[in-house]
XYZ file of C-alpha atoms in Angstrom:
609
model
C 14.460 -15.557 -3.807
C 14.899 -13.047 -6.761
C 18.742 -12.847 -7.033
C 18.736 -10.598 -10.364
C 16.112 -8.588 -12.832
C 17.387 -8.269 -15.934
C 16.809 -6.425 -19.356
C 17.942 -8.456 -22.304
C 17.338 -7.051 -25.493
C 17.059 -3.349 -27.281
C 13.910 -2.900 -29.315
C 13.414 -0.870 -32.081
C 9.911 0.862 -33.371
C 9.574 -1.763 -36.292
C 10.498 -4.662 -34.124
C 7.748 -3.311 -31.857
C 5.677 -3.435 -34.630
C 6.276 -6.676 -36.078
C 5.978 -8.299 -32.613
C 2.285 -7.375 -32.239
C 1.458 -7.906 -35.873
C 2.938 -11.801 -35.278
C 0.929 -11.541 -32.306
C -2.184 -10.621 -33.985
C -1.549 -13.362 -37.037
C -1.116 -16.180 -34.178
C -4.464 -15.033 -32.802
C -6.146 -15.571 -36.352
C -5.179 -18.388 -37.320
C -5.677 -20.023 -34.276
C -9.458 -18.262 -34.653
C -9.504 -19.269 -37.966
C -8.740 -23.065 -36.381
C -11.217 -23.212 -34.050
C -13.961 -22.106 -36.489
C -13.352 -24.568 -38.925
C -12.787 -26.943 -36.752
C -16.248 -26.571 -35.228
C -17.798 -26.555 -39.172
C -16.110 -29.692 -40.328
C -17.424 -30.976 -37.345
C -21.010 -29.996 -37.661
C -20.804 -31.564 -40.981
C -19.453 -34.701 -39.860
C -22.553 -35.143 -37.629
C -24.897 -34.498 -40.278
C -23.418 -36.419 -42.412
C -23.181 -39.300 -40.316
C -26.609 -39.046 -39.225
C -27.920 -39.223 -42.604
C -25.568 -41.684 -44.605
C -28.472 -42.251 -47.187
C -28.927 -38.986 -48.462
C -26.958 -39.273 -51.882
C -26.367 -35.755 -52.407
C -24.014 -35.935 -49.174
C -21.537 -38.170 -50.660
C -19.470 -35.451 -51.797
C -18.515 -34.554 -48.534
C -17.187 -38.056 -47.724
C -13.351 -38.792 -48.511
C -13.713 -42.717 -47.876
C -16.603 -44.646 -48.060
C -18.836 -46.604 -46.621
C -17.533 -44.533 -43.618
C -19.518 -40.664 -44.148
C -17.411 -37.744 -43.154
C -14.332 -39.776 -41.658
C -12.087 -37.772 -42.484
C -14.196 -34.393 -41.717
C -13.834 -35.757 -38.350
C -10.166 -36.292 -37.848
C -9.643 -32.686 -39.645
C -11.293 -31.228 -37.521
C -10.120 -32.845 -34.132
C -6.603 -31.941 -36.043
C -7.364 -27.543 -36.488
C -8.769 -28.178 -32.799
C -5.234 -29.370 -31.381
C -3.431 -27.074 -33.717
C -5.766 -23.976 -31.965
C -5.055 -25.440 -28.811
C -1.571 -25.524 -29.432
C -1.204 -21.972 -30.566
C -3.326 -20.500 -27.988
C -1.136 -22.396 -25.171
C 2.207 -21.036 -27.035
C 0.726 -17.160 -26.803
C 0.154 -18.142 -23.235
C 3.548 -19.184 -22.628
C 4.820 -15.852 -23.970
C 3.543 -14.295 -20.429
C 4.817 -16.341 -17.788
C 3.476 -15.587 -14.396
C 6.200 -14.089 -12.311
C 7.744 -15.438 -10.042
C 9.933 -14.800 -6.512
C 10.874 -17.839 -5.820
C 13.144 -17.750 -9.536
C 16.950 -17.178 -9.597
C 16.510 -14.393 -12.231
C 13.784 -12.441 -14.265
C 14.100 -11.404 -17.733
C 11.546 -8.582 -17.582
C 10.562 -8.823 -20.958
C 8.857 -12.036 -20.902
C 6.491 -10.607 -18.201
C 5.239 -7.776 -19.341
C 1.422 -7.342 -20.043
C 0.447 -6.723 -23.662
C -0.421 -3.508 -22.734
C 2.893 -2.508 -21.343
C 4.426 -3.844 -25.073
C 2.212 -1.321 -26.767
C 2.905 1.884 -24.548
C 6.699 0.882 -25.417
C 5.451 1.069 -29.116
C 3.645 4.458 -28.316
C 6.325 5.964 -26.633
C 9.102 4.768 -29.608
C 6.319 6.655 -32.128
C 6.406 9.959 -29.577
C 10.369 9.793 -29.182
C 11.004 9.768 -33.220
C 8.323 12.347 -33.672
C 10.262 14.950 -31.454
C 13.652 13.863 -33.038
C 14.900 12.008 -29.414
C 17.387 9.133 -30.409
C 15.591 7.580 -27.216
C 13.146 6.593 -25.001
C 13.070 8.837 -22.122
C 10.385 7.586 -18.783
C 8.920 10.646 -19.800
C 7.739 9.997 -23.251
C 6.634 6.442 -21.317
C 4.391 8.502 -19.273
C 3.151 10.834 -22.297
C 1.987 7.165 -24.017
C 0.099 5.509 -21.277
C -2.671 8.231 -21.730
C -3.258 6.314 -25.071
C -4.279 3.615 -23.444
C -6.694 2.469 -20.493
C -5.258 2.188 -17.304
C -3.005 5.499 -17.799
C -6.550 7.281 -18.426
C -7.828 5.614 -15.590
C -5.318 6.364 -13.351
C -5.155 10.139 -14.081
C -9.135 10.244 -13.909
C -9.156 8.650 -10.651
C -6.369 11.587 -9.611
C -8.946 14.007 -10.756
C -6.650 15.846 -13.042
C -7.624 17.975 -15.634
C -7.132 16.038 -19.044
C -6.009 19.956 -21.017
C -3.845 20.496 -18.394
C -2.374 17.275 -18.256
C -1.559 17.299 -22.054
C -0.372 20.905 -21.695
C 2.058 19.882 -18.699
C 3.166 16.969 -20.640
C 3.976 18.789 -23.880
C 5.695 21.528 -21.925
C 8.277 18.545 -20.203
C 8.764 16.981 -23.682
C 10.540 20.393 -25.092
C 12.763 20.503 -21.824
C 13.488 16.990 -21.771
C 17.258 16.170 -23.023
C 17.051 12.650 -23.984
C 19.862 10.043 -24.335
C 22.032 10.327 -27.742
C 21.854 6.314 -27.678
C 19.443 5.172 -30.090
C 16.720 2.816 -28.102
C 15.541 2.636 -24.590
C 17.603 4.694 -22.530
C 19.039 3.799 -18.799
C 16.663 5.105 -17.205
C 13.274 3.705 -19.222
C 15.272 0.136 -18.844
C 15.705 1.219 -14.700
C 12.176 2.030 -14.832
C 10.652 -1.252 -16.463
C 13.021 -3.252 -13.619
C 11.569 -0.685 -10.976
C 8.112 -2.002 -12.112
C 8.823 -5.481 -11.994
C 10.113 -5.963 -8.418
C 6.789 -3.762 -7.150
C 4.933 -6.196 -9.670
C 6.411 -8.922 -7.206
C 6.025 -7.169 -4.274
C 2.219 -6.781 -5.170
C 2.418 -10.761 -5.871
C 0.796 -9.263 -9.849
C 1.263 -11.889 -12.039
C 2.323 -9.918 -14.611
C 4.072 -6.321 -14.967
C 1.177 -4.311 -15.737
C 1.074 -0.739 -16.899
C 0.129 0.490 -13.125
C 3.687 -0.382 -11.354
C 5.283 1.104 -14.890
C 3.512 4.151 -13.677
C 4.781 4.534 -10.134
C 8.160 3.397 -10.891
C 7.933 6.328 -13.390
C 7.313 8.361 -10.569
C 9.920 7.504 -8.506
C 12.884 7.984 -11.458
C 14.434 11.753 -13.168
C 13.549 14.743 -11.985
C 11.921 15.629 -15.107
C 9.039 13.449 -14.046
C 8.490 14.345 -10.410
C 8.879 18.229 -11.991
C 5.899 17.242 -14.451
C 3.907 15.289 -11.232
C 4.513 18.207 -8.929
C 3.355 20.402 -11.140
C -0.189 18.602 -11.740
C -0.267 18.499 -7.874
C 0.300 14.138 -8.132
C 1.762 12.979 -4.891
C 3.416 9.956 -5.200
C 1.834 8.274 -2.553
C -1.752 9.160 -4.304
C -0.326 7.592 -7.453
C 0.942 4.809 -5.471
C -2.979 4.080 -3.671
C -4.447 4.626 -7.693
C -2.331 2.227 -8.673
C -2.380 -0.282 -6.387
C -6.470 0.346 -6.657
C -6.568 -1.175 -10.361
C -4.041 -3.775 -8.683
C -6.469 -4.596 -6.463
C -9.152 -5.209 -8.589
C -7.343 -7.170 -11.366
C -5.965 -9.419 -8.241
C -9.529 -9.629 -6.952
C -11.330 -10.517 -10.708
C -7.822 -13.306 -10.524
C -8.962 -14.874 -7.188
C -12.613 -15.070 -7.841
C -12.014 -16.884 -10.827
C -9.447 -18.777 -9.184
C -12.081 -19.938 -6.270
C -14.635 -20.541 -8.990
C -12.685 -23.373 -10.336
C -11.563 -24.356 -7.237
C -15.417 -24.200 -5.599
C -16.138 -26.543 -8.702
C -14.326 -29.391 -7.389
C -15.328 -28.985 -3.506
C -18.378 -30.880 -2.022
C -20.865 -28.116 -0.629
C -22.324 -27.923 2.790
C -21.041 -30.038 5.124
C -18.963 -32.253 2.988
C -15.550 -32.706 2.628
C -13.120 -34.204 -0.321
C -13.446 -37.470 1.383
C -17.263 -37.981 1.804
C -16.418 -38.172 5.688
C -18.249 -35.572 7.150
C -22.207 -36.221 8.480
C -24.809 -34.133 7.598
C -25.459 -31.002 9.459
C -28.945 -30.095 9.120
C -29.806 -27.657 12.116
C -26.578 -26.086 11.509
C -27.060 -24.644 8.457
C -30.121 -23.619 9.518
C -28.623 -21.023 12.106
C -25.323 -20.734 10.517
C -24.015 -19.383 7.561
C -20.978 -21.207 5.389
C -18.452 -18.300 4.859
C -15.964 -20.456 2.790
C -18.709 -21.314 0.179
C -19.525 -17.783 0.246
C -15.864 -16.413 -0.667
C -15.783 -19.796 -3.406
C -18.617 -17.983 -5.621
C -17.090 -14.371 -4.778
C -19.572 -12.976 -2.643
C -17.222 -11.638 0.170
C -15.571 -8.463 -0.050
C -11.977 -8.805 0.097
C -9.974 -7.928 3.710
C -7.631 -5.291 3.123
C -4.579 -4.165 5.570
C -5.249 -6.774 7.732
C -2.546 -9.459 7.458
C -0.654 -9.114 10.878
C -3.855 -10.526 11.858
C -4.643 -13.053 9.946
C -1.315 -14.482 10.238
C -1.395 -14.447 14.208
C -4.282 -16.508 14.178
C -2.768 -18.953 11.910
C -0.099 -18.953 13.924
C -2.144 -19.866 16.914
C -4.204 -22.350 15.247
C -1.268 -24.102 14.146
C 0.416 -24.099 17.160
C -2.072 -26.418 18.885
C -4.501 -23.965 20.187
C -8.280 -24.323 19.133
C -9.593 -21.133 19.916
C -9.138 -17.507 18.922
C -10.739 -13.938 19.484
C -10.197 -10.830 18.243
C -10.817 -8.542 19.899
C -11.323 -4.265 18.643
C -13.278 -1.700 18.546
C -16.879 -1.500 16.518
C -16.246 -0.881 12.726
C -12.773 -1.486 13.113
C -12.683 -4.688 10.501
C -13.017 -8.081 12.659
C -15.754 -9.220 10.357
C -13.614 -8.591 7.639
C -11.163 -10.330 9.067
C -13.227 -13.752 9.789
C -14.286 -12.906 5.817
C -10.335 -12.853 4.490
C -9.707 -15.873 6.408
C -12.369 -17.490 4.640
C -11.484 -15.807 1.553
C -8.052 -17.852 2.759
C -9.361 -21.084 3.225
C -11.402 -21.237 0.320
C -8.452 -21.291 -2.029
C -6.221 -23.506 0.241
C -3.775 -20.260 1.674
C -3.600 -21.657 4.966
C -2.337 -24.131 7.167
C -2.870 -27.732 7.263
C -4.813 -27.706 9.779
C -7.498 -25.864 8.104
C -7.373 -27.113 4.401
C -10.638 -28.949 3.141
C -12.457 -27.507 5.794
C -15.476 -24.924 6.003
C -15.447 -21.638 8.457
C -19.167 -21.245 9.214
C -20.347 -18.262 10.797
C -23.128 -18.591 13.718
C -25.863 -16.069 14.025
C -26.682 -15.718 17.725
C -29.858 -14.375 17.349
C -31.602 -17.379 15.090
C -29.991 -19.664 17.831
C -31.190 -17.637 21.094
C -34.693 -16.851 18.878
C -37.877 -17.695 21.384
C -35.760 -19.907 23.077
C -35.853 -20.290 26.618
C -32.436 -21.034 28.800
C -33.041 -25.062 28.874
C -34.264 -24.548 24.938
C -30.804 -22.407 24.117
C -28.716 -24.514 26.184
C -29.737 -27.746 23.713
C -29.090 -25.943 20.554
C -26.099 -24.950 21.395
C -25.037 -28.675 22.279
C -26.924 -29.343 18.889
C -24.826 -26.771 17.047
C -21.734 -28.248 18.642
C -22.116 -32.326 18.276
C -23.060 -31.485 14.736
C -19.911 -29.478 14.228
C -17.994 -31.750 15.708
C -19.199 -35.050 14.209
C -18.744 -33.410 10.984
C -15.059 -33.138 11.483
C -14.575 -30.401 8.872
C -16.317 -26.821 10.014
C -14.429 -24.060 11.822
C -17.128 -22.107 13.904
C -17.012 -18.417 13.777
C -19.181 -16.150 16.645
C -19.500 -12.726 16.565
C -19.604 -10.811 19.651
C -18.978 -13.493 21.699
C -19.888 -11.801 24.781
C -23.646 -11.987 23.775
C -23.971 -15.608 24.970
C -20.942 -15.554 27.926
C -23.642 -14.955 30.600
C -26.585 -16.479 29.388
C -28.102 -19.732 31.489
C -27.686 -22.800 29.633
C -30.724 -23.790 31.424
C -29.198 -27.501 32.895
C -29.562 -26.589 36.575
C -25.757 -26.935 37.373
C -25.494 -23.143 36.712
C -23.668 -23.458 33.627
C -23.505 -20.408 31.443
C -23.566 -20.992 27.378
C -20.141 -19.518 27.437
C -19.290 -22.434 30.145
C -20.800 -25.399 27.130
C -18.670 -23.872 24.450
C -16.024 -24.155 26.593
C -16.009 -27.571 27.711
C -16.112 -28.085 23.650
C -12.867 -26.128 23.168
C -10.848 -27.355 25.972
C -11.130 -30.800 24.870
C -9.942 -29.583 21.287
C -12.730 -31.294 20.034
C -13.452 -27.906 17.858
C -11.623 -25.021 16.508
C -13.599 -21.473 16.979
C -12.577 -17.856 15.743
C -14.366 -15.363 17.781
C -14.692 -11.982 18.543
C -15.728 -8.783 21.144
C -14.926 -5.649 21.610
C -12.158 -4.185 23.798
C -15.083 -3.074 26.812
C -16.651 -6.507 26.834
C -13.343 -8.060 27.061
C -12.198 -6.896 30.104
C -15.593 -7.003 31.765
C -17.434 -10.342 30.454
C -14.812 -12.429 28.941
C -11.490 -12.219 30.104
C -12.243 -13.685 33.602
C -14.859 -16.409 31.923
C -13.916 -20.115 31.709
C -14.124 -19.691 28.234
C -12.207 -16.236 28.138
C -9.471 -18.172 29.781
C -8.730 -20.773 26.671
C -9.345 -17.792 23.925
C -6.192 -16.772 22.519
C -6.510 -13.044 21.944
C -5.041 -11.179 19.116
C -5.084 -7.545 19.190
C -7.060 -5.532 16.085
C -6.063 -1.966 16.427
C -7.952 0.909 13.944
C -6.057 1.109 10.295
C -3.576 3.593 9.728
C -4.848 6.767 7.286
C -2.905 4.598 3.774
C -4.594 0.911 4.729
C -8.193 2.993 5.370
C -7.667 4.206 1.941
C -7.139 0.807 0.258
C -9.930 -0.360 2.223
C -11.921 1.899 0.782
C -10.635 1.532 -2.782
C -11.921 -2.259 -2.149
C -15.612 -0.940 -1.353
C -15.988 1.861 -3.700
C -16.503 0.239 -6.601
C -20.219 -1.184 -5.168
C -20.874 2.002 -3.754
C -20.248 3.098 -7.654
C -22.395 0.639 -8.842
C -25.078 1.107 -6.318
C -25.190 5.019 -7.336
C -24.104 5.336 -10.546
C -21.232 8.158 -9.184
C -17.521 8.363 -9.867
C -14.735 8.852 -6.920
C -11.800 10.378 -7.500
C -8.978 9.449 -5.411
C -9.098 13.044 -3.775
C -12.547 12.259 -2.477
C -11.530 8.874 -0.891
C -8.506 10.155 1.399
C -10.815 13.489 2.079
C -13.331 10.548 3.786
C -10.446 9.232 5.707
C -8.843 12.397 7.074
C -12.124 14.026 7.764
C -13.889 11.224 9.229
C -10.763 10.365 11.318
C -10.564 14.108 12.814
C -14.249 15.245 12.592
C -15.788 11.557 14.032
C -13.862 10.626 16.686
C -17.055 8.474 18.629
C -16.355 5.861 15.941
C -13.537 4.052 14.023
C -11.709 3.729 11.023
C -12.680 2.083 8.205
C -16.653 2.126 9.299
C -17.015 5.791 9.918
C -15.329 6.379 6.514
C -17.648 3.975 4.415
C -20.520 5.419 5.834
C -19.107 9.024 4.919
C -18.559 8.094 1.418
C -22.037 6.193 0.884
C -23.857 9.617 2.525
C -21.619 11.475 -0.399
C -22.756 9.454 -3.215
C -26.556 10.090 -2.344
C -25.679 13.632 -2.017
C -23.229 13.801 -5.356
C -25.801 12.063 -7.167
C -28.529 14.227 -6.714
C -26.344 17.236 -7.590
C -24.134 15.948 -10.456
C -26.162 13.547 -12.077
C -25.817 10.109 -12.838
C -22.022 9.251 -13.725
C -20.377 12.290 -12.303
C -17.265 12.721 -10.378
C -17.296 13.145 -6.665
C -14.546 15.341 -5.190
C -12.732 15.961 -2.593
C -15.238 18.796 -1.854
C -18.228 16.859 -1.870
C -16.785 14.942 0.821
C -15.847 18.234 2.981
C -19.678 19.767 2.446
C -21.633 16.524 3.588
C -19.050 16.169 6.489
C -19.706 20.142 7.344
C -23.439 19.712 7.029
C -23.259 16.782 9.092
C -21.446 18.040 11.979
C -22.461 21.686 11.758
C -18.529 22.853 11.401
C -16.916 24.409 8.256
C -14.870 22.647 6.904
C -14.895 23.330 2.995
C -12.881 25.316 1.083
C -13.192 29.086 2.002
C -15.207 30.941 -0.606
C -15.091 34.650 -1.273
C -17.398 35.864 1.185
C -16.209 33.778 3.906
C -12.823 35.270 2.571
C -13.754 38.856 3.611
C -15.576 38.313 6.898
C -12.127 36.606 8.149
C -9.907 39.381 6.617
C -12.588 41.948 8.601
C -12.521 39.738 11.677
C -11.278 42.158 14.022
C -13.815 45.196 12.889
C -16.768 42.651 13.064
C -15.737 41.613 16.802
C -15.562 45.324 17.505
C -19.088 45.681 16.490
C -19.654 44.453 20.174
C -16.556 44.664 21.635
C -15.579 48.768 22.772
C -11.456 48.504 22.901
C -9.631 45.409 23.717
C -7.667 45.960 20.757
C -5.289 43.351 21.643
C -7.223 40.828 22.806
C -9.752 41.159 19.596
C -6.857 40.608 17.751
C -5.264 37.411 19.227
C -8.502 35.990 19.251
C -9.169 36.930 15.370
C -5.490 35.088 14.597
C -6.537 32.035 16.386
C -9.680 31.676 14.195
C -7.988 32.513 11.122
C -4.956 29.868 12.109
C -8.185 27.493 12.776
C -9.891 28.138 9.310
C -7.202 27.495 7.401
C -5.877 24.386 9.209
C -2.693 25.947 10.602
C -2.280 24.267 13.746
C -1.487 21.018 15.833
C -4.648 18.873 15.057
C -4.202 17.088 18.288
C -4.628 20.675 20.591
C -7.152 23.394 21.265
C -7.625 26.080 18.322
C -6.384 28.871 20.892
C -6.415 29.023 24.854
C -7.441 32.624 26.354
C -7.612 33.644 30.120
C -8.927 37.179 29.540
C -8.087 39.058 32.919
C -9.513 42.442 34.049
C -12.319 44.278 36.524
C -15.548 43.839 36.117
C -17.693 45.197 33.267
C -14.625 45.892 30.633
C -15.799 43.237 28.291
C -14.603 39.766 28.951
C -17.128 37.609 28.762
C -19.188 39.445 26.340
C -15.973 38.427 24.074
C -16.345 35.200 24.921
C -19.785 34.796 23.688
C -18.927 36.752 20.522
């Protein structure tokens, strides 16, 4: 456990300097190294392979032997580039919670080191002794990720710069030369998120919401551009995301490299599973090469099922709603096993996922009830595969076709009991109660609970799928657009569940932003609101000017039908506005009326208006 973050040294603007000039040298040379190294050693081989051309002599140091000591030169610049490669490596160490104490300037990216530069250039410009989080801020627009970051915001770049330039004149910096208090608070701020977000480095994203989170002159400057910190928070922890998942895909690549595919493991063991892989898909070697998109928000989950696993049980289902995220669950826990994050019990081994439909395909009940006993000697004889079902209700009921009146469920059963397997399964909430629960296999399931996302986790959810959406499209989200999906979707959908209905939302607004925009343009928060409102026939964009006017005139429009009623034209007129604009309890009626009266003075015909 992390017992102290520390700042050790004050920098100063030529220090800065030098420090990325050595930088830059070290990365020469050891350039320089590895070219020659690779010439001296082409040479050698020609050379050598052609010891009785004369003319070559001159390239040998000691004959008879051609190019000898070509050779050892060159093996020599190839260790010394090797050497000075590994030493720039070693001057960002991963972090690390398990160490006593952090110096926070040996993990900070090489990005970070040059908005320090950038803001040191802005402070002495303005005449500030020091470095303020401000100026910070002001810098990382010089570079990627703080351009990034504001894009994704969708804030305008002029006013931005204007904002920005207006906070610099106000700002009343330190009178001690270097990097003030608060910059130094700011960089250990970033490095215990940086741990918290298990980044192995302090990247220029946690600098930015640990900005936001510091003086007041800041959350003045984000207030005024309309940046909430928990947007700038999700942004951030989007690019975190994505470095993290680029990390673990080449992680499992190398990893993958060494592991025996199919139905192999590390030990040559395992027996070969032909009619297996035929109707059943390897999820592990799947998440090895990086083809799985990553579970997000969902490690209560995981970890109950590990839990259970590891506590002797052999069977687990999860059971949720439709397009709440238990796929994506039986895809992280892959995602887990494929680089070795999980228990003993299921290292080395391979989570394979069975399709239902190519088993139960044209087969008749005997025909089904033999590949499943197929599917389940195979698995078990192999000794290394974790079966995953989907929907596991599908094949509860169905005859397995042996005369005993054995159901399918009632086979896989018999397997599990006898903990001759270990399955991950899952159903929905409906078909648990009426299929499974009461089945012999229902009975041996552990169940863990999946309950829909909360409005933040639906939000890094989608960050995780956008980017293929972006691809797919050729469109830009802004953040705006993303939590528009999720709040609209959430209170405008309600027949389905978050993440799903949110996903589908935002890959309906790309094909929409894309024929309006163009290719590459920025989808809003207002693209999202128009598809949404053309989709379920309610407005729910913002109010333009003519819609403006008809709700300021409500009350003479109603009394275009209505003679009188002044009071009751009026409530009702309130209650719309109120409704319009989103001034109410989302979780009640816009208004509830009990117009009372004789006959014939106008009730119902105000009703229907």
């Amino acid at each position: 456990m992390v017992t102290n973050i520390i700042w050790q040294n004050q920098y100063s603007l030529p220090e800065l300097i030098f420090r990325r000039f050595r930088l830059a040298i070290y990365r020469a040379v050891a350039l320089v190294a590895i070219i020659l190294a690779l010439l001296l050693f082409i040479i050698f081989v020609l050379v050598a392979a052609a010891p009785f051309i004369e003319e070559a002599r001159w390239t040998v140091f000691f004959p008879p032997e051609p190019g000898a000591k070509l050779f050892w030169l060159s093996v020599i610049l190839a260790g010394y580039a090797w050497y000075r490669l590994d030493r720039e490596h070693a001057w960002y160490p991963a972090l690390s919670s398990s160490a006593g104490e952090i110096s926070v300037e040996k993990h900070l990216s090489e990005e970070v080191w040059r908005v320090l530069e950038k803001s040191y250039a802005y402070a002495n410009r303005m005449q500030h002794p020091a470095v303020e989080p401000l100026h910070l801020l002001a810098a990382s627009l010089s570079f990627v990720t703080g351009q990034r970051v504001f894009s994704r915001l969708g804030v305008d770049s002029a006013k931005l710069s204007a904002t920005l330039r207006h906070g610099l004149s106000k700002l009343i910096p330190s009178p001690i030369p270097g990097l003030s208090t608060e910059t130094i608070n700011v960089l250990k701020k970033a490095t215990e998120l940086s741990l918290v977000r298990k980044s192995r480095h302090v990247e220029m994203s946690e600098v930015l919401v640990a900005i936001s989170s510091g003086e007041s002159i800041v959350t003045e400057v984000l207030e005024e551009l309309e940046i909430k910190p928990e947007a700038l928070d999700n942004v951030t922890a989007w690019y975190s995301l994505r470095r993290k998942l680029v990390n673990l895909r080449s992680r499992q690549g190398r990893s993958a490299s060494f592991r025996p595919h199919r139905a192999l493991d590390r030990t040559y063991s395992a027996v070969a599973t032909p009619f297996l892989n035929r109707v059943a898909q390897d999820l592990t070697s799947l998440a090895a090469r990086g083809y799985l998109m990553p579970c997000v928000g969902r490690s209560r989950e995981t970890t109950e099922a590990y839990h259970i696993i590891e506590g002797g049980q052999s069977s687990v289902v999860l059971v949720g709603e439709p397009g709440i995220g238990r796929g994506s669950i039986l895809e992280g826990i892959a995602q887990d096993m494929a680089a070795e994050e999980v228990p003993a019990v299921l290292q080395d081994k391979h989570l394979l996922l069975l399709s239902t439909a190519q088993l139960l395909s044209g087969a008749n009940p005997a025909e089904a009830g033999e590949r499943l006993l197929r599917v389940l000697n195979e698995a078990v004889h192999a000794g290394n595969i974790i079966l995953a079902i989907k929907d596991i209700h599908q094949i509860i009921g169905l005859d397995a076709g042996s005369g005993q009146d054995l159901s399918l469920g009632d086979v896989l059963a018999s397997a599990v009991s006898n903990h001759q397997l270990i399955i991950i399964t899952t159903t929905t909430n409906a078909s648990w109660r009426e299929m499974v629960e009461r089945s012999s296999l229902g009975q041996i399931l552990q169940r863990v609970e999946i309950k829909e996302l909360d409005d933040n986790s639906s939000i890094q959810v989608l960050e995780s799928r956008v980017p293929g959406i972006e691809m797919q499209h050729h469109v830009y989200f802004s953040y705006g657009a993303l939590a528009q999906a999720v709040t609209l979707a959430k209170r405008y959908l309600p027949d389905r569940y978050l993440p799903e209905k949110a996903i589908s939302l935002l890959e309906e607004v790309a094909i929409y932003a894309r024929e309006r925009t163009g290719k590459d343009g920025m989808i809003t928060a207002e693209h999202v609101a128009q598809v949404l409102a053309n989709k379920v026939h309610v407005p729910v964009t913002q109010i333009t000017a003519a819609e403006s006017q008809k709700l300021l005139n409500l009350e003479q429009i109603l009394h275009e039908r209505i003679i009188g009623q002044d009071e009751a034209v009026k409530l009702v007129s309130q209650a719309l506005r109120r409704a319009r604009v989103n001034l109410r309890d989302q979780k009640r009626p816009v208004s509830s009326f009990l117009f009372l009266g004789p006959t014939g003075v106008g009730k119902t015909e105000l009703a229907k208006v």
